[in-house]
Amino acid sequence: MIIHEKRVFVLGLDSIPPELFFDRWLNQLPNIKQLVSHSIYGEMKSTIPAITCPAWMSMMTSANPGRLGLYGFRNRSNYDYNGLSFANSRAVHIDTVWSILSKLGKKVVIIGVPMTYPPQPVNGCMVTCFMTPDTTCEYTYPPNLKFEVEDISHGYILDVEEFRSDDKESILKTIYDMTEKRFRLTRHFIRSKEWDFFMMVEMGPDRIHHAFWKYFDEDHPKYIPGSKYQDAVLNYYKYLDKEIGSILDLLREDTMVLIVSDHGAKRMIGGICINEWLIQNGYLKLIQYPRESTSFHKAIVDWENTTVWGEGGYYGRLFMNVKGREPKGIIARQHYEHFRNELIKKLKDLRDENGRNINTQVYKPEEIYSQCNGIPPDLIVYYGDLFWRSIGNVGNRTIWANENDTGPDDANHSQYGIFVMKSDKNYYGIRRKGVTLYDIAPTILSYMNIKIPEDMEGKVIQ
């Protein structure tokens, strides 16, 4: 009698909103619908901030961003004013699921999981993520795996370059090319590699939401009725469904299957120019105000008269110029908390061009994380509950923007992504509430009969 060791296959789809995946289009996705009908599924709460980095690492370590010391794609590496540094795999100091399994002798295959570049040794193989500079880099483990990847994919694509542009045809073609290559490689590895744990993450959903959301969402402020791209996102979901079906056909019946996303997505109404707001409210002073929209880090700041500055992105980050902490800090330590509370009060009263409160949420890092390793921002800001993004540029002469300062963008991230879980238990399409991405790692380990580390923050999904 053959006794199979339990295996887990995780398909990550970056940036999938439950409102589209389950509620709007599921009936047009037959393979996913069939899987859902034999699964536990539902929305899954992301990290704060709800962004790719650190969300995927929080999912795979069951540790919050504060413990990881990862507060965004870029983080402060010291207290000077020289901007932020990009995070990479070397910044992750807590064991991921695959590192735990590797130490126990389990075979793993990892493809495209964000924050895996540079590649780290595993008991199996790894292809790194979209944060890899390009395919001339060493992006696989073991290094010679790269030749197999390039051969099978006929030229691997890590990401869609310039997905924030008006060249929609090129963006659409590259998204499909990238996704097709990644799924082809995945099928090849499922067949050819020994594995107990397999995880692949596809970035295509995130890129297509940013580039094509306004064409289907009638409530988007830039909605274009009757566009030839009206069904671009739906058609891509249908394409994903076929690719997913081809994967499911290759898996043993007793394999646990998880489909997960790191966060959701929603229409972007506009941007709040975080540094313009600080200038207008007397917190930030420039030596010379620029004549046109300019990157904040190209502006000359009068640090002796500046108390706060900010960073752009899907959410806002505010940094306070604290005496004895920053080189030219001016906020006395004893005034720090009072100053922060004053900022929170004003930020929560932010209004749109028509004077309507936009429901901005503001977080103190130490109140949402159990630890704050590295250098956290002093405040984390969700402008308009993430319907608005943070614009870092200065020189706009207004706090409101109708476009992203890094290129045309239709969508922002949202707090809830999705999960679908099929295991050897008999589930019948049970929609579950209350699941967080911290629950994924302990659920995987539990299924594989591996002891769950005591410091994992999630609980096993039952």
Coordinates of C-alpha atoms in Angstrom, one line a residue:
M1 CA 0.0 0.0 0.0
I2 CA 1.4 3.4 -0.9
I3 CA 1.0 6.1 1.8
H4 CA 1.4 9.5 0.4
E5 CA 2.9 12.3 2.4
K6 CA 0.6 15.3 2.5
R7 CA 1.3 17.9 -0.1
V8 CA 0.2 21.6 -0.3
F9 CA -0.1 23.7 -3.5
V10 CA -0.5 27.4 -3.0
L11 CA -1.5 29.7 -5.9
G12 CA -1.0 33.3 -5.1
L13 CA -2.9 35.9 -7.2
D14 CA -1.7 39.4 -6.3
S15 CA -4.4 41.9 -5.6
I16 CA -7.7 40.0 -6.0
P17 CA -10.8 41.7 -4.6
P18 CA -13.5 39.3 -3.3
E19 CA -16.2 41.7 -4.8
L20 CA -15.1 40.7 -8.3
F21 CA -13.8 37.2 -7.7
F22 CA -16.7 35.8 -5.7
D23 CA -19.6 38.1 -6.1
R24 CA -19.5 39.5 -9.6
W25 CA -17.7 37.0 -11.9
L26 CA -17.6 33.6 -10.3
N27 CA -20.3 32.2 -12.5
Q28 CA -18.1 32.9 -15.5
L29 CA -15.1 31.2 -14.0
P30 CA -16.0 27.4 -14.2
N31 CA -12.8 25.9 -12.9
I32 CA -12.6 28.3 -10.0
K33 CA -16.3 27.9 -9.3
Q34 CA -15.9 24.1 -9.2
L35 CA -13.0 24.4 -6.8
V36 CA -14.9 26.9 -4.6
S37 CA -17.9 24.5 -4.4
H38 CA -15.6 22.0 -2.6
S39 CA -13.8 24.5 -0.4
I40 CA -13.9 26.9 2.4
Y41 CA -13.5 30.4 0.9
G42 CA -14.1 34.0 1.5
E43 CA -12.5 37.4 2.0
M44 CA -9.1 37.5 3.8
K45 CA -7.9 40.5 5.8
S46 CA -4.6 41.8 4.8
T47 CA -1.9 43.6 6.7
I48 CA -1.8 47.3 7.5
P49 CA -0.5 48.5 5.1
A50 CA -2.4 46.4 2.6
I51 CA 0.4 46.2 0.1
T52 CA 2.4 43.4 -1.6
C53 CA 5.5 43.9 0.5
P54 CA 5.2 43.1 3.4
A55 CA 1.8 41.3 3.0
W56 CA 3.2 38.1 1.3
M57 CA 5.9 37.8 3.9
S58 CA 3.4 38.3 6.7
M59 CA 1.3 35.5 5.1
M60 CA 4.3 33.1 4.8
T61 CA 5.7 33.9 8.3
S62 CA 2.5 34.6 10.2
A63 CA 4.3 37.7 11.6
N64 CA 3.0 41.2 11.4
P65 CA 4.9 43.9 9.5
G66 CA 6.3 45.5 12.7
R67 CA 7.9 42.2 13.7
L68 CA 9.3 41.8 10.2
G69 CA 10.4 45.5 10.2
L70 CA 8.9 45.9 6.8
Y71 CA 6.5 48.8 6.4
G72 CA 6.4 49.1 2.6
F73 CA 8.4 48.3 -0.6
R74 CA 10.9 50.9 0.7
N75 CA 11.9 51.5 4.3
R76 CA 14.1 53.9 6.3
S77 CA 17.5 52.3 6.9
N78 CA 18.6 55.2 9.2
Y79 CA 17.3 58.5 10.5
D80 CA 18.8 60.8 7.9
Y81 CA 16.8 62.5 5.2
N82 CA 18.2 60.5 2.2
G83 CA 15.0 58.7 1.4
L84 CA 14.1 55.0 1.7
S85 CA 15.8 51.8 0.7
F86 CA 14.1 48.9 -1.2
A87 CA 13.5 45.8 0.9
N88 CA 14.6 42.4 -0.3
S89 CA 14.8 38.8 0.9
R90 CA 17.8 39.6 3.1
A91 CA 15.6 41.7 5.2
V92 CA 13.4 38.8 6.3
H93 CA 14.7 37.3 9.5
I94 CA 11.7 35.2 10.5
D95 CA 11.3 31.7 9.1
T96 CA 8.9 31.4 6.1
V97 CA 6.8 28.2 5.6
W98 CA 9.3 27.0 3.0
S99 CA 12.3 27.6 5.2
I100 CA 10.6 25.6 8.0
L101 CA 9.8 22.8 5.7
S102 CA 13.3 22.8 4.1
K103 CA 14.9 22.4 7.5
L104 CA 12.7 19.4 8.1
G105 CA 13.7 17.8 4.8
K106 CA 10.5 18.5 2.9
K107 CA 10.9 19.4 -0.8
V108 CA 9.7 22.8 -1.8
V109 CA 9.2 24.7 -5.1
I110 CA 8.8 28.5 -5.0
I111 CA 8.0 30.6 -8.1
G112 CA 7.5 34.4 -8.1
V113 CA 6.7 35.0 -4.4
P114 CA 7.4 38.7 -3.6
M115 CA 10.4 39.4 -1.4
T116 CA 12.3 36.3 -2.6
Y117 CA 15.0 38.2 -4.4
P118 CA 18.0 37.6 -4.1
P119 CA 17.2 33.8 -4.1
Q120 CA 18.0 32.0 -0.8
P121 CA 18.9 28.3 -0.5
V122 CA 15.9 26.0 -0.1
N123 CA 15.5 22.2 -0.1
G124 CA 14.2 22.3 -3.7
C125 CA 14.1 25.1 -6.1
M126 CA 13.2 28.8 -6.3
V127 CA 12.5 31.3 -9.0
T128 CA 12.4 34.9 -7.6
C129 CA 9.9 37.6 -8.0
F130 CA 9.0 40.8 -9.8
M131 CA 11.3 42.8 -7.5
T132 CA 14.3 41.1 -9.3
P133 CA 16.1 43.8 -11.4
D134 CA 16.0 41.7 -14.6
T135 CA 16.7 38.2 -15.9
T136 CA 20.4 38.8 -16.4
C137 CA 20.6 38.6 -12.6
E138 CA 20.9 35.4 -10.6
Y139 CA 17.2 34.9 -10.0
T140 CA 17.0 31.1 -9.3
Y141 CA 18.1 28.6 -6.7
P142 CA 20.1 26.7 -7.6
P143 CA 21.7 29.1 -10.0
N144 CA 21.8 26.7 -13.0
L145 CA 18.0 26.3 -12.7
K146 CA 17.9 29.6 -14.7
F147 CA 18.7 27.8 -17.9
E148 CA 15.8 25.4 -17.5
V149 CA 13.4 28.3 -16.7
E150 CA 14.5 30.2 -19.8
D151 CA 14.2 27.2 -22.0
I152 CA 10.7 26.1 -20.8
S153 CA 9.3 29.7 -20.8
H154 CA 11.1 30.8 -24.0
G155 CA 12.3 33.9 -22.2
Y156 CA 11.0 34.4 -18.7
I157 CA 9.1 37.6 -17.8
L158 CA 9.4 38.8 -14.2
D159 CA 7.0 41.8 -14.4
V160 CA 5.2 44.2 -16.7
E161 CA 7.5 47.1 -17.2
E162 CA 5.7 50.5 -17.4
F163 CA 2.3 49.1 -16.4
R164 CA 1.4 52.7 -15.5
S165 CA 1.4 54.2 -19.0
D166 CA -1.1 55.0 -21.8
D167 CA 0.3 52.2 -24.0
K168 CA -2.6 49.8 -23.1
E169 CA -2.0 47.4 -26.0
S170 CA 1.6 46.7 -24.9
I171 CA 0.6 46.4 -21.2
L172 CA -2.2 43.9 -22.1
K173 CA 0.1 41.8 -24.3
T174 CA 2.8 41.7 -21.7
I175 CA 0.4 40.7 -18.9
Y176 CA -0.8 37.7 -21.0
D177 CA 2.7 36.8 -22.1
M178 CA 4.0 36.9 -18.5
T179 CA 1.1 34.9 -17.1
E180 CA 1.3 32.2 -19.8
K181 CA 5.0 31.7 -19.2
R182 CA 4.6 31.5 -15.4
F183 CA 1.8 28.9 -15.6
R184 CA 3.7 26.9 -18.3
L185 CA 6.7 26.8 -16.0
T186 CA 4.5 25.9 -13.0
R187 CA 3.0 22.9 -14.9
H188 CA 6.5 21.8 -15.9
F189 CA 7.8 22.0 -12.3
I190 CA 4.7 20.2 -11.0
R191 CA 5.5 17.3 -13.3
S192 CA 9.3 17.3 -13.2
K193 CA 10.3 18.3 -9.6
E194 CA 9.9 16.4 -6.4
W195 CA 7.8 18.5 -4.0
D196 CA 5.8 18.5 -0.8
F197 CA 5.1 22.2 -0.9
F198 CA 4.6 24.2 -4.0
M199 CA 3.8 28.0 -4.2
M200 CA 3.5 30.2 -7.2
V201 CA 2.5 33.9 -7.3
E202 CA 1.1 35.6 -10.4
M203 CA 1.4 39.4 -10.5
G204 CA -0.9 39.8 -13.6
P205 CA -4.1 40.6 -11.6
D206 CA -2.4 43.6 -9.9
R207 CA -1.1 45.0 -13.1
I208 CA -4.4 44.6 -15.0
H209 CA -6.3 46.3 -12.2
H210 CA -4.0 49.3 -12.2
A211 CA -4.1 49.6 -16.0
F212 CA -7.7 48.7 -16.9
W213 CA -10.1 49.3 -13.9
K214 CA -11.7 52.4 -15.3
Y215 CA -13.0 50.6 -18.3
F216 CA -15.5 48.3 -16.5
D217 CA -16.3 50.2 -13.3
E218 CA -19.2 52.6 -14.0
D219 CA -18.5 54.4 -10.6
H220 CA -14.9 55.1 -11.5
P221 CA -14.4 58.9 -12.0
K222 CA -12.6 58.2 -15.3
Y223 CA -15.0 55.5 -16.5
I224 CA -15.0 55.3 -20.3
P225 CA -18.3 53.7 -21.5
G226 CA -18.1 51.5 -24.6
S227 CA -14.3 51.2 -24.6
K228 CA -12.8 48.2 -26.4
Y229 CA -11.1 47.5 -23.1
Q230 CA -14.5 47.3 -21.3
D231 CA -14.0 43.5 -20.7
A232 CA -10.2 43.5 -20.4
V233 CA -10.2 42.6 -16.7
L234 CA -13.0 40.1 -17.0
N235 CA -11.4 38.4 -20.0
Y236 CA -8.1 38.1 -18.1
Y237 CA -10.0 36.5 -15.1
K238 CA -11.4 34.0 -17.6
Y239 CA -7.9 33.4 -19.0
L240 CA -6.7 32.8 -15.4
D241 CA -9.5 30.4 -14.8
K242 CA -8.3 28.2 -17.8
E243 CA -4.8 28.3 -16.6
I244 CA -5.9 27.4 -13.0
G245 CA -7.9 24.5 -14.4
S246 CA -4.8 23.2 -16.2
I247 CA -3.0 23.2 -12.9
L248 CA -5.7 21.6 -10.9
D249 CA -5.8 18.7 -13.4
L250 CA -2.2 17.9 -12.5
L251 CA -2.6 17.7 -8.7
R252 CA -3.4 14.6 -6.7
E253 CA -6.8 14.5 -5.1
D254 CA -5.3 14.6 -1.6
T255 CA -3.3 17.7 -2.3
M256 CA -4.4 20.7 -0.2
V257 CA -5.0 23.6 -2.7
L258 CA -5.0 27.2 -1.5
I259 CA -5.7 30.2 -3.7
V260 CA -4.8 33.4 -1.9
S261 CA -4.2 37.0 -2.5
D262 CA -2.2 39.5 -0.5
H263 CA -4.8 42.3 -0.6
G264 CA -7.7 43.4 -2.7
A265 CA -8.2 46.3 -5.1
K266 CA -10.6 49.2 -5.6
R267 CA -11.1 52.1 -7.9
M268 CA -8.8 55.0 -7.3
I269 CA -10.8 58.2 -6.9
G270 CA -7.7 60.5 -6.7
G271 CA -4.6 61.4 -4.8
I272 CA -3.9 63.5 -1.8
C273 CA -0.6 65.3 -2.2
I274 CA 0.8 64.5 1.2
N275 CA 3.7 67.0 1.2
E276 CA 1.6 69.8 -0.3
W277 CA -0.9 69.3 2.6
L278 CA 2.0 69.5 5.1
I279 CA 3.3 72.7 3.4
Q280 CA -0.1 74.3 3.4
N281 CA -0.6 73.4 7.1
G282 CA 2.8 74.8 8.1
Y283 CA 4.6 71.6 8.9
L284 CA 7.0 71.4 5.9
K285 CA 9.0 74.3 4.4
L286 CA 11.0 74.2 1.2
I287 CA 14.0 76.5 0.5
Q288 CA 12.4 77.2 -2.9
Y289 CA 9.0 76.0 -4.1
P290 CA 9.4 74.2 -7.5
R291 CA 7.7 75.6 -10.6
E292 CA 6.3 72.2 -11.6
S293 CA 5.5 68.9 -10.1
T294 CA 8.7 67.5 -8.7
S295 CA 9.8 64.5 -6.7
F296 CA 10.0 65.4 -3.1
H297 CA 13.5 64.1 -2.9
K298 CA 14.6 66.5 -5.6
A299 CA 13.3 69.4 -3.6
I300 CA 15.5 71.4 -1.2
V301 CA 13.9 71.2 2.3
D302 CA 14.4 73.8 5.0
W303 CA 14.9 71.1 7.7
E304 CA 15.5 73.6 10.5
N305 CA 11.9 74.8 10.0
T306 CA 10.3 71.5 9.0
T307 CA 8.5 69.3 11.5
V308 CA 7.0 66.6 9.3
W309 CA 7.4 65.2 5.8
G310 CA 5.7 62.4 3.9
E311 CA 6.1 59.7 1.3
G312 CA 3.8 58.8 -1.6
G313 CA 2.4 55.3 -2.4
Y314 CA -0.8 53.3 -2.0
Y315 CA -1.0 54.8 1.5
G316 CA 0.7 57.7 3.2
R317 CA 3.6 57.6 5.6
L318 CA 4.5 60.6 7.8
F319 CA 7.9 61.1 9.4
M320 CA 8.4 63.6 12.1
N321 CA 11.6 65.6 12.5
V322 CA 12.4 64.8 16.1
K323 CA 15.1 66.5 18.1
G324 CA 17.9 64.1 19.0
R325 CA 16.6 61.6 16.4
E326 CA 16.8 63.2 13.0
P327 CA 20.0 65.2 12.2
K328 CA 18.2 68.5 12.2
G329 CA 15.2 67.5 14.3
I330 CA 13.2 70.3 15.9
I331 CA 10.2 68.5 17.7
A332 CA 11.1 68.1 21.4
R333 CA 10.7 64.6 22.7
Q334 CA 8.2 65.7 25.3
H335 CA 6.0 67.3 22.6
Y336 CA 6.1 64.2 20.2
E337 CA 2.9 62.6 21.3
H338 CA 0.9 65.9 21.4
F339 CA 2.2 66.7 18.0
R340 CA 1.3 63.3 16.6
N341 CA -2.2 63.5 18.0
E342 CA -2.6 67.0 16.4
L343 CA -1.7 65.6 13.0
I344 CA -4.1 62.7 13.4
K345 CA -7.0 65.0 14.2
K346 CA -6.3 67.2 11.2
L347 CA -5.8 64.2 8.8
K348 CA -9.1 62.7 9.9
D349 CA -10.8 65.9 8.9
L350 CA -9.4 65.8 5.3
R351 CA -11.9 66.7 2.7
D352 CA -12.2 66.5 -1.1
E353 CA -12.4 69.4 -3.5
N354 CA -16.1 69.8 -2.7
G355 CA -15.7 69.9 1.1
R356 CA -16.8 66.4 1.8
N357 CA -14.9 64.4 4.5
I358 CA -13.2 61.4 2.8
N359 CA -13.0 59.1 5.8
T360 CA -9.2 59.1 6.3
Q361 CA -7.8 56.6 8.8
V362 CA -4.6 57.1 10.6
Y363 CA -2.6 54.5 12.5
K364 CA 0.2 54.7 15.1
P365 CA 2.5 51.8 14.3
E366 CA 3.0 50.7 18.0
E367 CA -0.8 50.4 18.3
I368 CA -1.2 48.0 15.4
Y369 CA 2.0 45.9 15.7
S370 CA 3.2 43.8 18.6
Q371 CA 6.8 45.1 17.9
C372 CA 8.2 47.8 15.7
N373 CA 11.6 46.6 14.4
G374 CA 13.6 48.7 12.0
I375 CA 12.4 52.2 11.6
P376 CA 8.7 52.6 11.3
P377 CA 6.9 55.7 10.0
D378 CA 5.5 57.9 12.8
L379 CA 2.1 57.6 11.2
I380 CA 0.5 55.4 8.6
V381 CA -2.4 57.0 6.6
Y382 CA -5.2 55.5 4.6
Y383 CA -6.5 58.4 2.6
G384 CA -10.2 58.0 2.0
D385 CA -10.2 54.4 3.2
L386 CA -7.7 53.7 0.3
F387 CA -10.0 55.2 -2.4
W388 CA -7.3 57.9 -2.5
R389 CA -3.6 57.3 -2.7
S390 CA -0.7 59.3 -1.4
I391 CA 1.1 61.6 -3.8
G392 CA 4.6 62.5 -2.7
N393 CA 5.5 65.1 -5.3
V394 CA 5.6 68.8 -4.5
G395 CA 5.0 71.8 -6.9
N396 CA 1.3 70.8 -7.6
R397 CA -0.1 73.9 -5.7
T398 CA -3.0 71.8 -4.6
I399 CA -3.5 69.0 -2.2
W400 CA -5.8 67.1 -4.6
A401 CA -4.7 65.2 -7.6
N402 CA -6.7 63.2 -10.2
E403 CA -3.8 61.1 -11.3
N404 CA -0.9 59.1 -9.7
D405 CA 2.4 61.0 -9.8
T406 CA 4.1 57.8 -11.1
G407 CA 1.9 57.4 -14.2
P408 CA -1.7 56.7 -15.2
D409 CA -3.3 54.5 -12.6
D410 CA -6.9 53.3 -12.2
A411 CA -6.8 51.4 -9.0
N412 CA -5.6 51.4 -5.4
H413 CA -5.3 48.5 -3.0
S414 CA -8.0 47.5 -0.6
Q415 CA -7.9 45.8 2.8
Y416 CA -9.4 42.4 1.9
G417 CA -8.1 39.9 -0.5
I418 CA -9.4 36.3 -1.0
F419 CA -8.7 32.8 0.1
V420 CA -10.0 29.4 -1.3
M421 CA -9.0 26.3 0.6
K422 CA -9.6 22.7 -0.6
S423 CA -8.2 19.9 1.6
D424 CA -8.9 16.2 2.3
K425 CA -11.9 17.3 4.4
N426 CA -15.3 17.4 2.7
Y427 CA -16.2 21.1 2.3
Y428 CA -19.2 22.2 0.3
G429 CA -18.6 25.8 -0.7
I430 CA -18.7 27.2 2.8
R431 CA -18.1 31.0 2.9
R432 CA -16.1 31.8 6.0
K433 CA -15.6 35.2 7.7
G434 CA -12.8 36.3 9.9
V435 CA -9.9 34.8 8.1
T436 CA -6.6 36.8 8.0
L437 CA -3.5 36.2 6.0
Y438 CA -1.7 35.4 9.2
D439 CA -3.8 32.2 9.3
I440 CA -2.3 30.7 6.1
A441 CA 1.1 29.6 7.4
P442 CA -0.2 27.8 10.4
T443 CA -2.9 26.2 8.3
I444 CA -0.3 24.8 5.9
L445 CA 1.9 23.5 8.6
S446 CA -1.0 21.9 10.5
Y447 CA -2.2 20.1 7.3
M448 CA 1.3 18.7 6.8
N449 CA 1.5 17.6 10.5
I450 CA 4.3 20.0 11.2
K451 CA 4.5 21.7 14.7
I452 CA 3.4 25.3 14.4
P453 CA 5.9 27.8 15.9
E454 CA 4.5 29.4 19.0
D455 CA 5.1 32.9 17.8
M456 CA 2.9 32.5 14.7
E457 CA 0.1 35.0 15.0
G458 CA -2.6 33.3 12.9
K459 CA -4.9 30.3 13.7
V460 CA -5.5 27.2 11.7
I461 CA -8.5 27.6 9.4
Q462 CA -11.0 24.9 10.2

